[in-house]
Amino acid sequence: MIEHYLTAFSTIFLPQNLLAICLGGLWGLMAGALPGISTSMGVVLLLPFTYAMSPITAFTILVSAYCGGITGGSITSILFGIPGEPSSVPTVIEGHSLAKQGRAAYALWVFLLCSIGGGLFSVFVMMGATPLIANFALRFGPPEYFALTILGLSVVSGLSGGSILKGVISALFGLFLAMVGTDGITGVERFTFGTSLLLGGVSFVTAMVGLLAVSEIWIEAEEPFKEYKEASGYKGMRKEFPKLSDFRKNLTNLIRSPIIGTIVGALPGAGATIAAFLAYGEAARTSKNPEKFGKGAVDGLMAAESANNASTGGSMTILLSLGIPGSNTTAMLIAAFMIHGLQPGPLLLSQKPEIIYGIFVAMLMANLFLLGLTIIGIRLFLQLTRLPYSVFSAAILILCVIGAFGLNNNVDDLYVMFAFGLIGYFMRKQGFPIAPAVLGLVLGDLAELSLRRSLLLSLGNPLILISRPISLILLCGAVFSIIYPLIKKPKALKGV
Amino acid sequence: MKRTHLIANGVVFVFFLFMLIHAFGLHEIRRFGEVGSGFWPLVVLSSATILSFILLIREWRSKGGEKEERSEGNEGDSGGNRIKVFGSILCLLFYVIGMPFVGFILSTFIFILFFIFVLGERRKWILALSPPLVTGLIVLVFGKLILMPLPKGVGIFADFSRLFY
């Protein structure tokens, strides 16, 4: 094994591969940060350029773009409150709240260090424990997936700022939105009311942009005319560097979150979103200051970012060891393997070890390079927050429009985004948390299909959900995460 | 303010109830041995209807929170900013509706001008400079560099857009 790593290091340190890491990482950062281009789209756009490259250079540039995309998405989440991916929602909630308090540079440092830390952790785990994680992920059947989605939803609903009832209703609303469109099993139209616009379902990126970013601008518009708070509070990147004690206080959180990210990231279809929300929920549950969650909790930001980036390693583990994509982006990477005449899976490790170990080392180096690249990127983006507030918010709305339009180049998506902006505004005004609705929308399909498949397997017997140990543990966790806040904060819940 | 919350929670309850009634029609659509298309909607929507009904009843019964909510409401109103919210909503609505006809460049230019004015911006140099600068920058990045097919509009507006991307 050591000789494989030595060979991989010597290959990755070749000038063309180092250049590939820089270019891929930079492109990924841009793709992640710009609305309208997701990480997976960023990887797809790079694919044609890799045809003529050697396989190892091709995978170096692609995995660098993947890591860069995951990191870059959080920059716009923190500064502008626009989530590029569903997994960035906790980052929007806590990071953007910190930015609005004039602590954008601090939030960006925390995100950067935790994100890179989580990424490096998962790469090391990927290097050492690929077969182990792959075997664990294989034990997940439909009942386990259903239980996992319920756990994710209940954790987030339990964080609803004192009103669990509203949190659960919000999550159920998200699940309802996920049902709209064509049923994945029978092909029946549901809740489309005869319109072709809804046949394909509700796009979660469009809905997310409307619910979180557009509604936020309207809520901000209620306040008297102002300059952007960040402009006066911005103290520069050096002065805002977090203290070591900030991390020391969150040591458990910083160890737990990447572990959650790596394990959940390895589950196909679950990936970064559940990982980020679960780690965020755990951070809230164990926090000494749970009341700060939703208002700029640093521990929440740390948890979400560590888990989010750690999921890349988990996702790659399952791809390389079993040939199963754990996320949209790794599904795109399968295409890259095909293009270069390779088949990801158990045989690849024995037949082409130089590729696998090369990818491990490339991901490690990409995460290290991203530290420097992101600092440059953040400096550029921070300048935007010095714009007059009115212009800044107009620019954010235009970026939202481009983000929604860019998905399918379809104007209809703009109407959907506008409608969700109104729904988000209504929800915020009435105290319904947005995060459970977004998570419900993202996980709705997985939850329903897993439940229906479970019932098919058991010939309609619902006991299958509690007769398998992993599923039972996850469901107990779900019940606990709802009951725990009720026991812990009875006063806060009296008014619910 | 309590009345507003009551109406809002009532709307939520009616919404879920309406969808639940609609979901009953889906229940029987299934193949042999399968759980039907309506099973999951029924589970979710019946839970949502029951919970929103509980929320409505709690809101109806709660009297203690009335004062607090009223003061919160006054704080929001004192800014006199409902017009700004309504104006910014209308700006986005007209922008979204107008874009396919007028094209991205012109609609964005007009949107920025009206939007920043509605938000209370009165400095002439900002009103004059920001629409062309922001529009230009966005068209440069998304239209020229990334080659995103931004809407061009129809007729003369399409000809105008083609001058730029």
Short mmCIF file of N, CA and C in Angstrom, two decimals, chain A residues 360-496:
data_model
loop_
_atom_site.label_atom_id
_atom_site.label_comp_id
_atom_site.label_asym_id
_atom_site.label_seq_id
_atom_site.Cartn_x
_atom_site.Cartn_y
_atom_site.Cartn_z
N PHE A 360 -7.12 9.61 -4.29
CA PHE A 360 -7.00 9.90 -2.85
C PHE A 360 -6.06 11.09 -2.63
N VAL A 361 -4.88 11.00 -3.24
CA VAL A 361 -3.87 12.04 -3.02
C VAL A 361 -4.32 13.37 -3.66
N ALA A 362 -4.97 13.27 -4.83
CA ALA A 362 -5.45 14.50 -5.49
C ALA A 362 -6.47 15.21 -4.61
N MET A 363 -7.35 14.45 -3.97
CA MET A 363 -8.35 15.08 -3.09
C MET A 363 -7.69 15.72 -1.88
N LEU A 364 -6.67 15.04 -1.38
CA LEU A 364 -5.94 15.59 -0.23
C LEU A 364 -5.28 16.92 -0.62
N MET A 365 -4.59 16.91 -1.75
CA MET A 365 -3.90 18.13 -2.19
C MET A 365 -4.89 19.22 -2.56
N ALA A 366 -6.01 18.82 -3.17
CA ALA A 366 -7.03 19.82 -3.56
C ALA A 366 -7.54 20.56 -2.33
N ASN A 367 -7.78 19.81 -1.25
CA ASN A 367 -8.28 20.46 -0.02
C ASN A 367 -7.25 21.44 0.54
N LEU A 368 -5.97 21.08 0.45
CA LEU A 368 -4.92 21.98 0.94
C LEU A 368 -4.82 23.23 0.06
N PHE A 369 -4.86 23.03 -1.27
CA PHE A 369 -4.78 24.16 -2.19
C PHE A 369 -5.98 25.08 -2.02
N LEU A 370 -7.12 24.46 -1.73
CA LEU A 370 -8.36 25.26 -1.61
C LEU A 370 -8.29 26.26 -0.47
N LEU A 371 -7.51 25.94 0.53
CA LEU A 371 -7.36 26.87 1.66
C LEU A 371 -6.88 28.23 1.14
N GLY A 372 -5.82 28.20 0.34
CA GLY A 372 -5.29 29.46 -0.22
C GLY A 372 -6.23 30.07 -1.24
N LEU A 373 -6.76 29.22 -2.13
CA LEU A 373 -7.63 29.73 -3.19
C LEU A 373 -8.88 30.41 -2.62
N THR A 374 -9.43 29.78 -1.57
CA THR A 374 -10.68 30.32 -1.01
C THR A 374 -10.43 31.66 -0.33
N ILE A 375 -9.27 31.82 0.30
CA ILE A 375 -8.98 33.10 0.95
C ILE A 375 -9.00 34.22 -0.10
N ILE A 376 -8.41 33.95 -1.27
CA ILE A 376 -8.42 34.95 -2.35
C ILE A 376 -9.87 35.21 -2.79
N GLY A 377 -10.61 34.11 -2.97
CA GLY A 377 -12.01 34.23 -3.41
C GLY A 377 -12.84 35.03 -2.42
N ILE A 378 -12.64 34.75 -1.13
CA ILE A 378 -13.41 35.43 -0.09
C ILE A 378 -13.12 36.93 -0.11
N ARG A 379 -11.85 37.29 -0.27
CA ARG A 379 -11.48 38.71 -0.30
C ARG A 379 -12.24 39.43 -1.42
N LEU A 380 -12.31 38.78 -2.58
CA LEU A 380 -13.02 39.39 -3.71
C LEU A 380 -14.51 39.53 -3.40
N PHE A 381 -15.10 38.45 -2.86
CA PHE A 381 -16.54 38.49 -2.58
C PHE A 381 -16.89 39.47 -1.47
N LEU A 382 -15.97 39.62 -0.49
CA LEU A 382 -16.26 40.55 0.61
C LEU A 382 -16.40 41.99 0.11
N GLN A 383 -15.69 42.29 -0.97
CA GLN A 383 -15.78 43.66 -1.50
C GLN A 383 -17.21 43.97 -1.96
N LEU A 384 -17.92 42.93 -2.40
CA LEU A 384 -19.29 43.16 -2.89
C LEU A 384 -20.21 43.68 -1.78
N THR A 385 -19.89 43.27 -0.54
CA THR A 385 -20.78 43.68 0.56
C THR A 385 -20.60 45.15 0.90
N ARG A 386 -19.63 45.82 0.26
CA ARG A 386 -19.46 47.25 0.50
C ARG A 386 -20.39 48.08 -0.40
N LEU A 387 -21.10 47.40 -1.28
CA LEU A 387 -22.06 48.11 -2.14
C LEU A 387 -23.17 48.74 -1.29
N PRO A 388 -23.82 49.81 -1.76
CA PRO A 388 -24.99 50.33 -1.04
C PRO A 388 -26.02 49.21 -0.88
N TYR A 389 -26.71 49.20 0.25
CA TYR A 389 -27.61 48.08 0.55
C TYR A 389 -28.66 47.87 -0.54
N SER A 390 -29.22 48.97 -1.03
CA SER A 390 -30.29 48.83 -2.03
C SER A 390 -29.78 48.13 -3.29
N VAL A 391 -28.57 48.51 -3.72
CA VAL A 391 -27.99 47.91 -4.92
C VAL A 391 -27.62 46.45 -4.63
N PHE A 392 -27.11 46.24 -3.44
CA PHE A 392 -26.71 44.89 -3.03
C PHE A 392 -27.90 43.94 -3.07
N SER A 393 -29.03 44.39 -2.49
CA SER A 393 -30.19 43.49 -2.47
C SER A 393 -30.78 43.31 -3.87
N ALA A 394 -30.69 44.36 -4.71
CA ALA A 394 -31.15 44.19 -6.10
C ALA A 394 -30.29 43.15 -6.80
N ALA A 395 -28.97 43.23 -6.56
CA ALA A 395 -28.06 42.26 -7.19
C ALA A 395 -28.35 40.84 -6.70
N ILE A 396 -28.67 40.71 -5.41
CA ILE A 396 -28.99 39.37 -4.88
C ILE A 396 -30.24 38.82 -5.57
N LEU A 397 -31.26 39.68 -5.72
CA LEU A 397 -32.50 39.22 -6.38
C LEU A 397 -32.22 38.80 -7.82
N ILE A 398 -31.36 39.56 -8.50
CA ILE A 398 -31.04 39.20 -9.89
C ILE A 398 -30.29 37.86 -9.91
N LEU A 399 -29.39 37.66 -8.95
CA LEU A 399 -28.68 36.38 -8.88
C LEU A 399 -29.65 35.23 -8.58
N CYS A 400 -30.66 35.52 -7.76
CA CYS A 400 -31.70 34.51 -7.49
C CYS A 400 -32.42 34.15 -8.79
N VAL A 401 -32.77 35.19 -9.56
CA VAL A 401 -33.47 34.97 -10.83
C VAL A 401 -32.61 34.14 -11.77
N ILE A 402 -31.31 34.48 -11.84
CA ILE A 402 -30.41 33.72 -12.72
C ILE A 402 -30.27 32.28 -12.21
N GLY A 403 -30.18 32.14 -10.88
CA GLY A 403 -30.07 30.80 -10.30
C GLY A 403 -31.26 29.93 -10.64
N ALA A 404 -32.46 30.51 -10.55
CA ALA A 404 -33.67 29.74 -10.85
C ALA A 404 -33.79 29.47 -12.35
N PHE A 405 -33.47 30.48 -13.15
CA PHE A 405 -33.58 30.35 -14.60
C PHE A 405 -32.53 29.38 -15.15
N GLY A 406 -31.32 29.46 -14.59
CA GLY A 406 -30.20 28.69 -15.11
C GLY A 406 -30.35 27.18 -14.99
N LEU A 407 -31.25 26.73 -14.12
CA LEU A 407 -31.43 25.29 -13.93
C LEU A 407 -31.85 24.59 -15.21
N ASN A 408 -32.94 25.11 -15.81
CA ASN A 408 -33.47 24.49 -17.03
C ASN A 408 -33.60 25.48 -18.17
N ASN A 409 -33.07 26.69 -17.97
CA ASN A 409 -33.26 27.78 -18.94
C ASN A 409 -34.73 27.95 -19.26
N ASN A 410 -35.54 27.91 -18.22
CA ASN A 410 -36.98 27.96 -18.38
C ASN A 410 -37.56 29.10 -17.55
N VAL A 411 -38.33 29.97 -18.22
CA VAL A 411 -38.89 31.14 -17.53
C VAL A 411 -39.93 30.71 -16.48
N ASP A 412 -40.57 29.56 -16.71
CA ASP A 412 -41.57 29.08 -15.75
C ASP A 412 -40.98 28.93 -14.34
N ASP A 413 -39.71 28.56 -14.29
CA ASP A 413 -39.06 28.40 -12.99
C ASP A 413 -39.04 29.72 -12.21
N LEU A 414 -39.04 30.83 -12.95
CA LEU A 414 -39.03 32.14 -12.27
C LEU A 414 -40.35 32.38 -11.54
N TYR A 415 -41.45 31.94 -12.16
CA TYR A 415 -42.76 32.09 -11.50
C TYR A 415 -42.80 31.24 -10.23
N VAL A 416 -42.23 30.02 -10.35
CA VAL A 416 -42.18 29.12 -9.18
C VAL A 416 -41.35 29.77 -8.08
N MET A 417 -40.20 30.34 -8.46
CA MET A 417 -39.34 31.00 -7.47
C MET A 417 -40.09 32.16 -6.79
N PHE A 418 -40.81 32.93 -7.60
CA PHE A 418 -41.56 34.07 -7.05
C PHE A 418 -42.62 33.58 -6.06
N ALA A 419 -43.34 32.52 -6.45
CA ALA A 419 -44.38 31.97 -5.57
C ALA A 419 -43.77 31.48 -4.26
N PHE A 420 -42.62 30.83 -4.35
CA PHE A 420 -41.98 30.36 -3.13
C PHE A 420 -41.42 31.50 -2.29
N GLY A 421 -41.06 32.59 -2.96
CA GLY A 421 -40.65 33.78 -2.21
C GLY A 421 -41.80 34.27 -1.35
N LEU A 422 -43.01 34.30 -1.92
CA LEU A 422 -44.19 34.73 -1.16
C LEU A 422 -44.49 33.77 -0.02
N ILE A 423 -44.39 32.45 -0.34
CA ILE A 423 -44.65 31.45 0.71
C ILE A 423 -43.63 31.60 1.84
N GLY A 424 -42.37 31.79 1.47
CA GLY A 424 -41.32 31.97 2.47
C GLY A 424 -41.56 33.20 3.33
N TYR A 425 -42.01 34.27 2.70
CA TYR A 425 -42.30 35.52 3.42
C TYR A 425 -43.43 35.28 4.43
N PHE A 426 -44.47 34.59 3.97
CA PHE A 426 -45.61 34.26 4.83
C PHE A 426 -45.14 33.40 6.01
N MET A 427 -44.32 32.40 5.70
CA MET A 427 -43.85 31.48 6.75
C MET A 427 -43.02 32.23 7.79
N ARG A 428 -42.13 33.09 7.33
CA ARG A 428 -41.29 33.86 8.26
C ARG A 428 -42.14 34.77 9.14
N LYS A 429 -43.12 35.42 8.52
CA LYS A 429 -43.96 36.35 9.28
C LYS A 429 -44.78 35.61 10.34
N GLN A 430 -45.17 34.37 10.02
CA GLN A 430 -46.01 33.61 10.95
C GLN A 430 -45.20 32.69 11.87
N GLY A 431 -43.88 32.78 11.78
CA GLY A 431 -43.02 32.03 12.70
C GLY A 431 -42.83 30.56 12.33
N PHE A 432 -43.11 30.20 11.07
CA PHE A 432 -42.84 28.82 10.63
C PHE A 432 -41.38 28.76 10.15
N PRO A 433 -40.58 27.84 10.71
CA PRO A 433 -39.19 27.77 10.26
C PRO A 433 -39.10 27.25 8.82
N ILE A 434 -38.12 27.76 8.08
CA ILE A 434 -37.99 27.41 6.66
C ILE A 434 -37.22 26.10 6.47
N ALA A 435 -36.19 25.90 7.32
CA ALA A 435 -35.28 24.76 7.10
C ALA A 435 -36.01 23.40 7.04
N PRO A 436 -36.96 23.11 7.95
CA PRO A 436 -37.63 21.80 7.84
C PRO A 436 -38.38 21.63 6.51
N ALA A 437 -38.95 22.73 6.00
CA ALA A 437 -39.68 22.63 4.72
C ALA A 437 -38.72 22.29 3.59
N VAL A 438 -37.55 22.93 3.59
CA VAL A 438 -36.57 22.65 2.54
C VAL A 438 -36.10 21.20 2.63
N LEU A 439 -35.80 20.76 3.86
CA LEU A 439 -35.32 19.38 4.02
C LEU A 439 -36.42 18.38 3.64
N GLY A 440 -37.67 18.70 4.00
CA GLY A 440 -38.80 17.84 3.62
C GLY A 440 -38.91 17.71 2.11
N LEU A 441 -38.73 18.83 1.43
CA LEU A 441 -38.80 18.82 -0.04
C LEU A 441 -37.68 17.99 -0.64
N VAL A 442 -36.48 18.14 -0.08
CA VAL A 442 -35.32 17.43 -0.63
C VAL A 442 -35.42 15.92 -0.36
N LEU A 443 -35.88 15.57 0.85
CA LEU A 443 -35.89 14.16 1.23
C LEU A 443 -37.21 13.46 0.97
N GLY A 444 -38.22 14.22 0.56
CA GLY A 444 -39.56 13.66 0.40
C GLY A 444 -39.61 12.44 -0.49
N ASP A 445 -38.98 12.55 -1.66
CA ASP A 445 -38.99 11.44 -2.62
C ASP A 445 -38.35 10.19 -2.03
N LEU A 446 -37.19 10.40 -1.41
CA LEU A 446 -36.45 9.27 -0.83
C LEU A 446 -37.27 8.62 0.28
N ALA A 447 -37.92 9.45 1.11
CA ALA A 447 -38.72 8.92 2.22
C ALA A 447 -39.88 8.09 1.68
N GLU A 448 -40.60 8.64 0.70
CA GLU A 448 -41.77 7.93 0.19
C GLU A 448 -41.38 6.63 -0.52
N LEU A 449 -40.40 6.72 -1.40
CA LEU A 449 -40.00 5.52 -2.15
C LEU A 449 -39.47 4.44 -1.20
N SER A 450 -38.71 4.87 -0.19
CA SER A 450 -38.17 3.89 0.76
C SER A 450 -39.29 3.22 1.54
N LEU A 451 -40.28 4.02 1.96
CA LEU A 451 -41.40 3.44 2.72
C LEU A 451 -42.19 2.46 1.85
N ARG A 452 -42.46 2.87 0.61
CA ARG A 452 -43.28 2.00 -0.25
C ARG A 452 -42.52 0.73 -0.63
N ARG A 453 -41.21 0.86 -0.84
CA ARG A 453 -40.40 -0.33 -1.14
C ARG A 453 -40.34 -1.25 0.08
N SER A 454 -40.23 -0.64 1.27
CA SER A 454 -40.19 -1.46 2.50
C SER A 454 -41.47 -2.25 2.62
N LEU A 455 -42.61 -1.60 2.37
CA LEU A 455 -43.90 -2.28 2.50
C LEU A 455 -44.08 -3.34 1.42
N LEU A 456 -43.48 -3.10 0.27
CA LEU A 456 -43.52 -4.13 -0.78
C LEU A 456 -42.72 -5.36 -0.35
N LEU A 457 -41.55 -5.08 0.25
CA LEU A 457 -40.68 -6.18 0.70
C LEU A 457 -41.36 -7.03 1.77
N SER A 458 -42.12 -6.33 2.65
CA SER A 458 -42.71 -7.04 3.79
C SER A 458 -44.16 -7.46 3.52
N LEU A 459 -44.58 -7.34 2.28
CA LEU A 459 -45.96 -7.64 1.87
C LEU A 459 -46.97 -6.83 2.71
N GLY A 460 -46.64 -5.58 2.91
CA GLY A 460 -47.56 -4.66 3.59
C GLY A 460 -47.44 -4.63 5.10
N ASN A 461 -46.47 -5.34 5.65
CA ASN A 461 -46.33 -5.36 7.11
C ASN A 461 -45.44 -4.20 7.57
N PRO A 462 -46.00 -3.23 8.28
CA PRO A 462 -45.19 -2.06 8.68
C PRO A 462 -44.15 -2.38 9.75
N LEU A 463 -44.24 -3.58 10.35
CA LEU A 463 -43.28 -3.94 11.40
C LEU A 463 -41.85 -4.06 10.86
N ILE A 464 -41.73 -4.14 9.54
CA ILE A 464 -40.38 -4.21 8.95
C ILE A 464 -39.53 -3.00 9.34
N LEU A 465 -40.21 -1.89 9.61
CA LEU A 465 -39.50 -0.66 9.94
C LEU A 465 -38.83 -0.73 11.31
N ILE A 466 -39.37 -1.56 12.20
CA ILE A 466 -38.77 -1.64 13.53
C ILE A 466 -38.17 -3.01 13.83
N SER A 467 -38.19 -3.88 12.83
CA SER A 467 -37.66 -5.22 13.09
C SER A 467 -36.20 -5.33 12.66
N ARG A 468 -35.66 -4.30 12.03
CA ARG A 468 -34.24 -4.34 11.63
C ARG A 468 -33.46 -3.39 12.53
N PRO A 469 -32.32 -3.83 13.06
CA PRO A 469 -31.65 -3.06 14.12
C PRO A 469 -31.28 -1.63 13.72
N ILE A 470 -30.68 -1.44 12.53
CA ILE A 470 -30.25 -0.08 12.16
C ILE A 470 -31.46 0.84 12.05
N SER A 471 -32.50 0.32 11.40
CA SER A 471 -33.72 1.09 11.21
C SER A 471 -34.34 1.45 12.57
N LEU A 472 -34.36 0.46 13.48
CA LEU A 472 -34.94 0.69 14.81
C LEU A 472 -34.16 1.78 15.56
N ILE A 473 -32.84 1.69 15.51
CA ILE A 473 -32.00 2.69 16.21
C ILE A 473 -32.27 4.08 15.64
N LEU A 474 -32.34 4.17 14.31
CA LEU A 474 -32.55 5.48 13.68
C LEU A 474 -33.93 6.05 14.04
N LEU A 475 -34.95 5.18 14.06
CA LEU A 475 -36.30 5.66 14.41
C LEU A 475 -36.37 6.09 15.88
N CYS A 476 -35.67 5.33 16.75
CA CYS A 476 -35.61 5.73 18.16
C CYS A 476 -34.95 7.10 18.27
N GLY A 477 -33.89 7.30 17.47
CA GLY A 477 -33.21 8.60 17.44
C GLY A 477 -34.17 9.70 17.02
N ALA A 478 -35.03 9.39 16.05
CA ALA A 478 -36.00 10.38 15.56
C ALA A 478 -36.99 10.77 16.66
N VAL A 479 -37.49 9.75 17.36
CA VAL A 479 -38.44 10.01 18.46
C VAL A 479 -37.75 10.83 19.55
N PHE A 480 -36.52 10.43 19.86
CA PHE A 480 -35.76 11.12 20.90
C PHE A 480 -35.53 12.60 20.53
N SER A 481 -35.20 12.84 19.26
CA SER A 481 -34.89 14.22 18.86
C SER A 481 -36.11 15.13 18.91
N ILE A 482 -37.31 14.54 18.85
CA ILE A 482 -38.52 15.36 18.99
C ILE A 482 -38.85 15.55 20.47
N ILE A 483 -38.69 14.45 21.25
CA ILE A 483 -39.07 14.52 22.67
C ILE A 483 -38.05 15.31 23.50
N TYR A 484 -36.77 15.18 23.15
CA TYR A 484 -35.71 15.79 23.95
C TYR A 484 -35.90 17.31 24.15
N PRO A 485 -36.17 18.08 23.09
CA PRO A 485 -36.36 19.52 23.32
C PRO A 485 -37.57 19.81 24.19
N LEU A 486 -38.59 18.95 24.13
CA LEU A 486 -39.80 19.16 24.96
C LEU A 486 -39.46 19.00 26.44
N ILE A 487 -38.56 18.02 26.72
CA ILE A 487 -38.16 17.80 28.12
C ILE A 487 -37.20 18.90 28.56
N LYS A 488 -36.28 19.26 27.65
CA LYS A 488 -35.21 20.18 28.01
C LYS A 488 -35.71 21.62 28.15
N LYS A 489 -36.65 22.02 27.29
CA LYS A 489 -37.07 23.42 27.30
C LYS A 489 -38.58 23.55 27.45
N PRO A 490 -39.14 23.03 28.55
CA PRO A 490 -40.59 23.08 28.67
C PRO A 490 -41.15 24.49 28.67
N LYS A 491 -40.38 25.45 29.23
CA LYS A 491 -40.89 26.82 29.31
C LYS A 491 -41.05 27.42 27.91
N ALA A 492 -40.03 27.19 27.11
CA ALA A 492 -40.06 27.79 25.77
C ALA A 492 -41.20 27.25 24.93
N LEU A 493 -41.68 26.07 25.30
CA LEU A 493 -42.69 25.44 24.45
C LEU A 493 -44.11 25.67 24.92
N LYS A 494 -44.23 26.37 26.06
CA LYS A 494 -45.58 26.57 26.57
C LYS A 494 -46.45 27.36 25.60
N GLY A 495 -45.81 28.27 24.90
CA GLY A 495 -46.59 29.12 24.00
C GLY A 495 -46.82 28.53 22.63
N VAL A 496 -46.38 27.31 22.44
CA VAL A 496 -46.48 26.71 21.11
C VAL A 496 -47.93 26.41 20.74
#
